[in-house]
Tab-separated table of C-alpha atoms in Angstrom:
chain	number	residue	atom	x	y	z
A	86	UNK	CA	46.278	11.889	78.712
A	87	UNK	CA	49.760	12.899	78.010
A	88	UNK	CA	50.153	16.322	79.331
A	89	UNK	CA	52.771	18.893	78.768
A	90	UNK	CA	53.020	20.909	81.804
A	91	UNK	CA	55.688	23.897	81.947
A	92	UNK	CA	57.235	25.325	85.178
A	93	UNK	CA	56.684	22.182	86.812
A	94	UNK	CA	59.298	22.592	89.147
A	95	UNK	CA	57.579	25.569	90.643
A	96	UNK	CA	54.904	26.163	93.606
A	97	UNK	CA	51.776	25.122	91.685
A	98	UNK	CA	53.748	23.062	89.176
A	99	UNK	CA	54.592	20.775	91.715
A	100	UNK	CA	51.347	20.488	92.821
A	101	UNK	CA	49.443	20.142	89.607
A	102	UNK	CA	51.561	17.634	88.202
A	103	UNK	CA	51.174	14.987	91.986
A	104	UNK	CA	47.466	15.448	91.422
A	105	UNK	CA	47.653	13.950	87.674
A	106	UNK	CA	50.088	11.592	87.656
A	107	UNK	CA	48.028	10.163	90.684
A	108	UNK	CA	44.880	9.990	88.313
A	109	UNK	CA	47.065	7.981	85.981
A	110	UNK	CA	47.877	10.755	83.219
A	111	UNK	CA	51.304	10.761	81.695
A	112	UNK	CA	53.603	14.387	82.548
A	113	UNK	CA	56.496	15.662	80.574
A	114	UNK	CA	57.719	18.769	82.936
A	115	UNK	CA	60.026	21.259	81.835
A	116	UNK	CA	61.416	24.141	83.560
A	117	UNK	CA	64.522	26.011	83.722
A	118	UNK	CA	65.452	25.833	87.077
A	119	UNK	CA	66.304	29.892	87.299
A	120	UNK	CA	67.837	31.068	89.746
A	121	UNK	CA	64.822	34.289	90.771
A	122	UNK	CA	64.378	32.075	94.234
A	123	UNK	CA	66.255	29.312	95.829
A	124	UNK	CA	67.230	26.473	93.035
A	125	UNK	CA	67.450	23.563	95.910
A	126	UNK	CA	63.727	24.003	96.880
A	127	UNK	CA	62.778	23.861	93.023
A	128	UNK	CA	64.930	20.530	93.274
A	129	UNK	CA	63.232	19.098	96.048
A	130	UNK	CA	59.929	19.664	94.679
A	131	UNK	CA	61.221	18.248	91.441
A	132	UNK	CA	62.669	14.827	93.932
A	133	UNK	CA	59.084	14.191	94.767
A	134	UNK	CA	57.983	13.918	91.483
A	135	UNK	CA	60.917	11.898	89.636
A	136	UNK	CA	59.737	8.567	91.366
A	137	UNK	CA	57.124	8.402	89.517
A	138	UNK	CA	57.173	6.443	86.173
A	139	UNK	CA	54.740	8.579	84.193
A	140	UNK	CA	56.964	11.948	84.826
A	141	UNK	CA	59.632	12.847	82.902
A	142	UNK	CA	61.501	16.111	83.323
A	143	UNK	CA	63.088	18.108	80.496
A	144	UNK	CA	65.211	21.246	81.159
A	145	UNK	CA	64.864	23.684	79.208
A	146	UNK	CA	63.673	27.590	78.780
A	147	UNK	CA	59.777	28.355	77.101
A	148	UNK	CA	61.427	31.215	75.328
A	149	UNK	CA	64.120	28.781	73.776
A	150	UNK	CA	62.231	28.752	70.051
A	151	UNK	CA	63.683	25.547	68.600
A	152	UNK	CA	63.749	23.446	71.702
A	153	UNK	CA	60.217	24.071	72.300
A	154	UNK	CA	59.073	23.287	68.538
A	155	UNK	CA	61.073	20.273	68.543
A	156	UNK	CA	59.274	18.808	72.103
A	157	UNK	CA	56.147	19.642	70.738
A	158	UNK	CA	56.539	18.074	67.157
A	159	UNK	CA	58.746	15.299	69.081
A	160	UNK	CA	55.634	14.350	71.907
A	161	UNK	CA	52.060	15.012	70.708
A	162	UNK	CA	50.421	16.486	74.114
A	163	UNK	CA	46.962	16.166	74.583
A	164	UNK	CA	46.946	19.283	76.661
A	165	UNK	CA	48.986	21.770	77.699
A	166	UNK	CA	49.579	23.424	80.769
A	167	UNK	CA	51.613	26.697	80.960
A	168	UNK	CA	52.713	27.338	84.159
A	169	UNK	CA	56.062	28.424	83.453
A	170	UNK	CA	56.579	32.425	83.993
A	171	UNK	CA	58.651	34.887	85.359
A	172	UNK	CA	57.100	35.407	88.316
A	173	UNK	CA	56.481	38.689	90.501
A	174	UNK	CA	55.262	41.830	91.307
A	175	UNK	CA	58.253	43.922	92.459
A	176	UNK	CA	61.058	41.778	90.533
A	177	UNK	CA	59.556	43.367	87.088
A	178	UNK	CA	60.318	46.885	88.482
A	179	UNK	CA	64.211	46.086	88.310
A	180	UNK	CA	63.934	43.860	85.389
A	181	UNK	CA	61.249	44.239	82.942
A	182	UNK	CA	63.063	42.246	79.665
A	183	UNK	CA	63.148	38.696	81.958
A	184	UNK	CA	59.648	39.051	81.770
A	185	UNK	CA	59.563	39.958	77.823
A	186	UNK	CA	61.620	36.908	77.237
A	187	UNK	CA	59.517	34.188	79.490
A	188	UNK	CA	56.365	35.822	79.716
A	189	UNK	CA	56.075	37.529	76.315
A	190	UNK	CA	58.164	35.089	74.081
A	191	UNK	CA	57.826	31.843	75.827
A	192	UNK	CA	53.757	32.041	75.511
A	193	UNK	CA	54.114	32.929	71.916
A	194	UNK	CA	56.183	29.193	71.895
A	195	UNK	CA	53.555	27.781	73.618
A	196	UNK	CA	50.637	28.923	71.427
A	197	UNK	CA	52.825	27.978	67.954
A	198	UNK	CA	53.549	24.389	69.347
A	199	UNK	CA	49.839	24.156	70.544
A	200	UNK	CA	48.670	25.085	67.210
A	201	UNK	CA	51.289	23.177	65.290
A	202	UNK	CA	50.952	19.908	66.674
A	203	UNK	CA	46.793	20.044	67.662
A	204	UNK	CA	46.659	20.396	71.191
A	205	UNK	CA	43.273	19.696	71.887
A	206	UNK	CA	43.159	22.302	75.326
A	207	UNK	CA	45.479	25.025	76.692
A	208	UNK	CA	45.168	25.868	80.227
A	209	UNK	CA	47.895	28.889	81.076
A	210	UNK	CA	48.622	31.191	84.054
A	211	UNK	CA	47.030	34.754	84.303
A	212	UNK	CA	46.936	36.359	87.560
A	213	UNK	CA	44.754	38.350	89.628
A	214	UNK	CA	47.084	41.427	89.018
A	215	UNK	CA	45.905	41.970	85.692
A	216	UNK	CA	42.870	43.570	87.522
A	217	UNK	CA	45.214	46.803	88.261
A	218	UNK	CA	43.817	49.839	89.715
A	219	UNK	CA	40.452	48.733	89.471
A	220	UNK	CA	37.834	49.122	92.713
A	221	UNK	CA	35.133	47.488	91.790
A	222	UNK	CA	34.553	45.042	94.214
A	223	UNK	CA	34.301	42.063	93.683
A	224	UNK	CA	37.010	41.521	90.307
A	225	UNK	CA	34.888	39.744	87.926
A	226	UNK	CA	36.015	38.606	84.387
A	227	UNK	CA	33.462	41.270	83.174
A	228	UNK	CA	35.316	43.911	84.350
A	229	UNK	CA	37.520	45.824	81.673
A	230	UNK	CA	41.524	45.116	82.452
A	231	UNK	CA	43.078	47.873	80.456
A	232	UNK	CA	45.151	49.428	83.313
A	233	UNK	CA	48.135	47.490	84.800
A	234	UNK	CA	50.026	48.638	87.476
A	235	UNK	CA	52.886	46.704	86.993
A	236	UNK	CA	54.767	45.408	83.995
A	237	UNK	CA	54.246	41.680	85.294
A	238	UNK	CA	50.456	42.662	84.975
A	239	UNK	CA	50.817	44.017	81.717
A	240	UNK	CA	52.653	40.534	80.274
A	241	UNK	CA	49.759	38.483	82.445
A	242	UNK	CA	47.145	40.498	80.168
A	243	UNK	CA	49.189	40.284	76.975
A	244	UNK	CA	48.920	36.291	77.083
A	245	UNK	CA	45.312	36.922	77.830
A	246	UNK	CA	45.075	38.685	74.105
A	247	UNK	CA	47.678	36.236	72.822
A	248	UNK	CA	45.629	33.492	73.331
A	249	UNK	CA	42.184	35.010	72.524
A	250	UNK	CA	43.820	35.500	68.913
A	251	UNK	CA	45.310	32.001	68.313
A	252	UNK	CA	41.813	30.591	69.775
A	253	UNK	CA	40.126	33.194	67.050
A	254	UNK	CA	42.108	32.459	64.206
A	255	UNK	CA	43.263	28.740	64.683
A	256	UNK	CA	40.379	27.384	66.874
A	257	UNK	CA	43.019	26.472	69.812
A	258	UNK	CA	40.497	25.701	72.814
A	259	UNK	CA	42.127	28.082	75.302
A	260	UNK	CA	41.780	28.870	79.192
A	261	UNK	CA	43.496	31.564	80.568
A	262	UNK	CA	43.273	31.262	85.014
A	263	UNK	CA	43.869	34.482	87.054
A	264	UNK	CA	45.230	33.234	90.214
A	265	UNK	CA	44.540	35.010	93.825
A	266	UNK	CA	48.056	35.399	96.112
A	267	UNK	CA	48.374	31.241	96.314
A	268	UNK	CA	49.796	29.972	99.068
A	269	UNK	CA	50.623	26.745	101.298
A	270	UNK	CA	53.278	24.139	101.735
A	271	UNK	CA	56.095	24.189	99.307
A	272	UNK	CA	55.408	27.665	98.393
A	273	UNK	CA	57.591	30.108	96.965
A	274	UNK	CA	60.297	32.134	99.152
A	275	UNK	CA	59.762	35.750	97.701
A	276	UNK	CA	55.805	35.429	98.967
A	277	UNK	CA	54.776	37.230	102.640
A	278	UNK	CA	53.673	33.946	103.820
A	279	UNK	CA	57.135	32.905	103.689
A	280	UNK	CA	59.368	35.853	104.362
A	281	UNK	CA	56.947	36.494	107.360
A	282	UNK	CA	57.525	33.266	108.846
A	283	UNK	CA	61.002	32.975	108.356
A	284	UNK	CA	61.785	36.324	109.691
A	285	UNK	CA	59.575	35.676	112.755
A	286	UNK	CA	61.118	32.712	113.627
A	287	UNK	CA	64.794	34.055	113.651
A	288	UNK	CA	63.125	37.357	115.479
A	289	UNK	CA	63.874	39.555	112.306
A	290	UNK	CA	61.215	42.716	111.716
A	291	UNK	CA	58.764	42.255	108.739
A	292	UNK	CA	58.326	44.171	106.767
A	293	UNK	CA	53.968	45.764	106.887
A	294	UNK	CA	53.657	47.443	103.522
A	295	UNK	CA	50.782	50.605	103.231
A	296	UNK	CA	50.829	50.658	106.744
A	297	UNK	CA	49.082	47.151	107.127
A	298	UNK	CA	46.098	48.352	105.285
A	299	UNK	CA	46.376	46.269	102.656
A	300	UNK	CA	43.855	42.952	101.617
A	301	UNK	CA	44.800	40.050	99.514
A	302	UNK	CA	42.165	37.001	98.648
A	303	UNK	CA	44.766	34.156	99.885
A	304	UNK	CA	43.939	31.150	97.856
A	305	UNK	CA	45.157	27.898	99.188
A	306	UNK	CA	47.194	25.435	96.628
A	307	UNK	CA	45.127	22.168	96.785
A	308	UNK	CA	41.788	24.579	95.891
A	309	UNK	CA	44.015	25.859	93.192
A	310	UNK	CA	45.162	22.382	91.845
A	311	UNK	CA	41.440	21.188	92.227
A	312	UNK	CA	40.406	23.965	89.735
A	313	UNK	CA	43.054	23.709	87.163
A	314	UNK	CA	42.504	19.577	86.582
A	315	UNK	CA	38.836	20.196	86.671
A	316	UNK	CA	39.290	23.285	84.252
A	317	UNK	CA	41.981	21.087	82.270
A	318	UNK	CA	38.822	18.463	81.503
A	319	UNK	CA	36.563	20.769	80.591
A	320	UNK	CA	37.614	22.168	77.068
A	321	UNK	CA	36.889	25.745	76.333
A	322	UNK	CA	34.051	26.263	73.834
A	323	UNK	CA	32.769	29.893	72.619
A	324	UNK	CA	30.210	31.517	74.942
A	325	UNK	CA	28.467	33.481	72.159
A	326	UNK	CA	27.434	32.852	68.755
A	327	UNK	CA	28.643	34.598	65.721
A	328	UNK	CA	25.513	36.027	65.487
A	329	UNK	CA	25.875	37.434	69.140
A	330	UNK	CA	27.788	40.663	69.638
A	331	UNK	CA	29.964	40.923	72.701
A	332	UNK	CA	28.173	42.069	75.694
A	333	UNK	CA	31.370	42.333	77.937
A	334	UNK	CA	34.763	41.172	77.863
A	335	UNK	CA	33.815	37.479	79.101
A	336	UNK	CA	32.041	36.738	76.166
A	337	UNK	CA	33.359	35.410	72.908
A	338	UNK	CA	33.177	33.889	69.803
A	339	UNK	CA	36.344	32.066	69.887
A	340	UNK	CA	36.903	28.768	72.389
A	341	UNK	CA	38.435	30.873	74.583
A	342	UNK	CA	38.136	31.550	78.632
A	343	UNK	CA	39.037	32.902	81.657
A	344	UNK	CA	38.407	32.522	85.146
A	345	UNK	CA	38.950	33.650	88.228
A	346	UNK	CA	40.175	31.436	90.823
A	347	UNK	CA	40.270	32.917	94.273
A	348	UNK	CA	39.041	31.986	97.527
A	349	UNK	CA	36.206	35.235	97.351
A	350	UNK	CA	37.446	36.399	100.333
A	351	UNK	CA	39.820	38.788	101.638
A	352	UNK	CA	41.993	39.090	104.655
A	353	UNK	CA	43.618	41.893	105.919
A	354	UNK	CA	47.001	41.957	106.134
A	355	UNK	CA	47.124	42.481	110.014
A	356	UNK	CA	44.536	39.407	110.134
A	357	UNK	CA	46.704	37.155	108.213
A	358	UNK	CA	49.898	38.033	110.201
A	359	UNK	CA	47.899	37.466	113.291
A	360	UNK	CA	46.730	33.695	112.026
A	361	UNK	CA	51.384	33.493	111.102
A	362	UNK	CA	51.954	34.327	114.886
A	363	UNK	CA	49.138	31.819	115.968
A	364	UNK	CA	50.492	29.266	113.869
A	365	UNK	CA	54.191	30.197	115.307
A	366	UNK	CA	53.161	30.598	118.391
A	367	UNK	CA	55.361	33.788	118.413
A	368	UNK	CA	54.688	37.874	117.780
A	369	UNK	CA	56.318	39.468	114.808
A	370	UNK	CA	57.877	42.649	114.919
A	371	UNK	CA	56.348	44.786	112.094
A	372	UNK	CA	58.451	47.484	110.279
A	373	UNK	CA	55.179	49.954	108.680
A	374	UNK	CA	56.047	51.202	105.508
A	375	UNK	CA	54.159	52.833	102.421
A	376	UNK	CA	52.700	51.708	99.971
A	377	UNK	CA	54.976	49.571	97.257
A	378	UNK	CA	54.859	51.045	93.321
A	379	UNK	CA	53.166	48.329	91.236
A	380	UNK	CA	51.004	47.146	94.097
A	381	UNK	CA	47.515	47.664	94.749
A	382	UNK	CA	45.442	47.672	97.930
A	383	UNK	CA	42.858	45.396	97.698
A	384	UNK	CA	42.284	42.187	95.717
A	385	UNK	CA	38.992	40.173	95.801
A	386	UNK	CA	37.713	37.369	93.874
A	387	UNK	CA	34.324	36.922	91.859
A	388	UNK	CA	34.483	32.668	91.319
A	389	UNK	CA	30.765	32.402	89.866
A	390	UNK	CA	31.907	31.722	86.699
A	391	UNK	CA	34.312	29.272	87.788
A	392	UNK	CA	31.736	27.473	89.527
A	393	UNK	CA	29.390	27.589	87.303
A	394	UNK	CA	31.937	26.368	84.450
A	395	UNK	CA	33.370	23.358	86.553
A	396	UNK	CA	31.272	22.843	89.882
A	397	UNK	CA	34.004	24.081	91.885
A	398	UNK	CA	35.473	27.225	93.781
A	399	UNK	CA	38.038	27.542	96.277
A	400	UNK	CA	37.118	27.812	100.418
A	401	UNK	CA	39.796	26.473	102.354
A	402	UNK	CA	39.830	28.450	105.712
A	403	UNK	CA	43.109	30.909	106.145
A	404	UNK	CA	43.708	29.148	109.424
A	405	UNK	CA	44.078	26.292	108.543
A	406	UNK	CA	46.124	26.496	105.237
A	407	UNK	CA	48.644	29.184	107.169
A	408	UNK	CA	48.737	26.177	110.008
A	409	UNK	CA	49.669	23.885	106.769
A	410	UNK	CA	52.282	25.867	105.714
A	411	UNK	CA	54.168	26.333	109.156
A	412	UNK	CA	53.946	23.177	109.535
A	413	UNK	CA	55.834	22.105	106.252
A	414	UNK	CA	58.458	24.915	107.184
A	415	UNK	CA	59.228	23.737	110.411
A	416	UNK	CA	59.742	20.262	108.499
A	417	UNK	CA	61.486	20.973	105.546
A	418	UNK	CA	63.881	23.710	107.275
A	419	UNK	CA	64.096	21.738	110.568
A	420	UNK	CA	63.203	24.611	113.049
């Protein structure tokens, strides 16, 4: 297939796009190389995919109107995946309108030059923090997401209702994928995983938000490759007749989903800096502070419907994805 895939130079980007040029699908990536993290690591990851004579890379921004409707009208995807986003928590508490403009404006690009030029599937990015302030444990795609936290949580969920309306009114086959705190090699600088690791290693405090009592469902980047080709084959179709009214929000008339894809199991924060300092072979020094604004406490995957959709849910073991990581640090950074 030929396969539009946005953000390609990022964490999962990278990732997504090795796994299907190896299968023998064709990749135009674009990105914008921003500057919100470290532009040489978005290069590298970008050096290990120019080699290969399927990929081609265009720069540009989503939110750039014209270039975007003149790619899609110019290349006639197959399928789409968005990827492309500014990302973080704590970044959209200093600056809300970068988010407008990628997250807001470059979807709505993405949905016109889906429905414009027939795209026959559009996977996109949600994320696990759309879930809020709720406690019900496990998060299922049942639950109602209606309270955001943070304004990156509140742009995640307005794609969600951006692309339930273009797969309503146009018949776009949409997937929307809530991501769980992904992490492993060639991950992104502003995550703990990294700023723990690094800071450990030069013998720098790190920073223990909520007073380590805090629990994230860590979900390990080849499970979350593994479920976006295998979701990116299956083409959304409507769980409910017209006849059927809406039992919950997972249900709908339109070809539209969403899933969850976590690994259904979370780790306290003090666990997972124990398995860094294992890996390290070194103790951090931990800095306790409160709780963060826009963060929340606890977050906890449901993947039924994942695996009942596409076979497949993530499992990888903490241990050894956190032994992955260290290992590609000490590599790549030479320490």
């Amino acid at each position: 297939m030929k396969i539009l895939l946005t953000g390609v130079a990022g964490f999962i980007g990278m990732g997504v796009a090795l796994r299907l040029l190896a299968r023998g699908d064709e990749i135009v990536g674009i990105d914008n190389l921003n500057d919100y993290y470290d532009v040489s690591l978005k290069k590298s990851r970008l050096d290990c995919l120019q080699p290969h004579p399927r990929f081609r890379f265009v720069r540009m921004d989503v939110a750039d109107r014209p270039g975007m409707s003149a790619l899609f009208a110019t290349e006639k995807f197959d399928r789409v995946i968005h990827l492309a986003a500014q990302a973080g928590v704590r970044y959209s508490l200093q600056n809300p309108l970068a988010y407008v403009d990628s997250n807001i404006l470059g979807f709505a690009n993405v949905l016109e030059g889906c429905r414009h030029t027939q795209v026959a599937h559009l996977v996109y990015a949600s994320s696990s923090s759309v879930y809020g302030g709720n406690t019900q444990m496990p998060f299922s795609e049942s639950d109602n997401v209606d309270h955001p936290v943070s304004f990156y949580a509140a742009t995640k969920k307005a794609n969600e209702l951006m692309a339930h309306t273009y797969s309503h009114l146009y018949g776009l086959p949409t997937t929307g994928l809530r991501f769980f705190t992904v992490y492993g090699p060639w991950g992104r600088p502003d995550m703990a995983l990294f700023l723990f690791t690094r800071a450990i290693l030069q013998g720098q405090a790190i920073d223990v938000f909520n007073h380590g009592k805090m629990q994230r469902d860590f979900t390990y980047i080849d499970d979350i490759v593994e479920g976006v080709l295998r979701v990116v084959d299956r083409v959304a179709s409507a769980s409910l007749s017209h006849e059927s009214a809406p039992a919950d929000p997972a249900s709908h008339h339109a070809p539209y989903r969403i899933f969850n894809i976590g690994n259904n199991k979370p780790v306290s924060l003090l666990d997972f800096i124990a398995c860094i300092e294992s890996a390290l072979g070194k103790k951090a020094v931990k800095n306790y502070l409160p709780m963060q604004d826009g963060d929340v406490p606890v977050t906890f995957a449901n993947t039924d419907a994942l695996s009942e959709w596409v076979g497949f849910a993530p499992s990888t073991s903490l241990e050894y994805g956190v032994g992955q990581f260290v290992q590609w640090y000490r590599d790549y950074y030479r320490v």
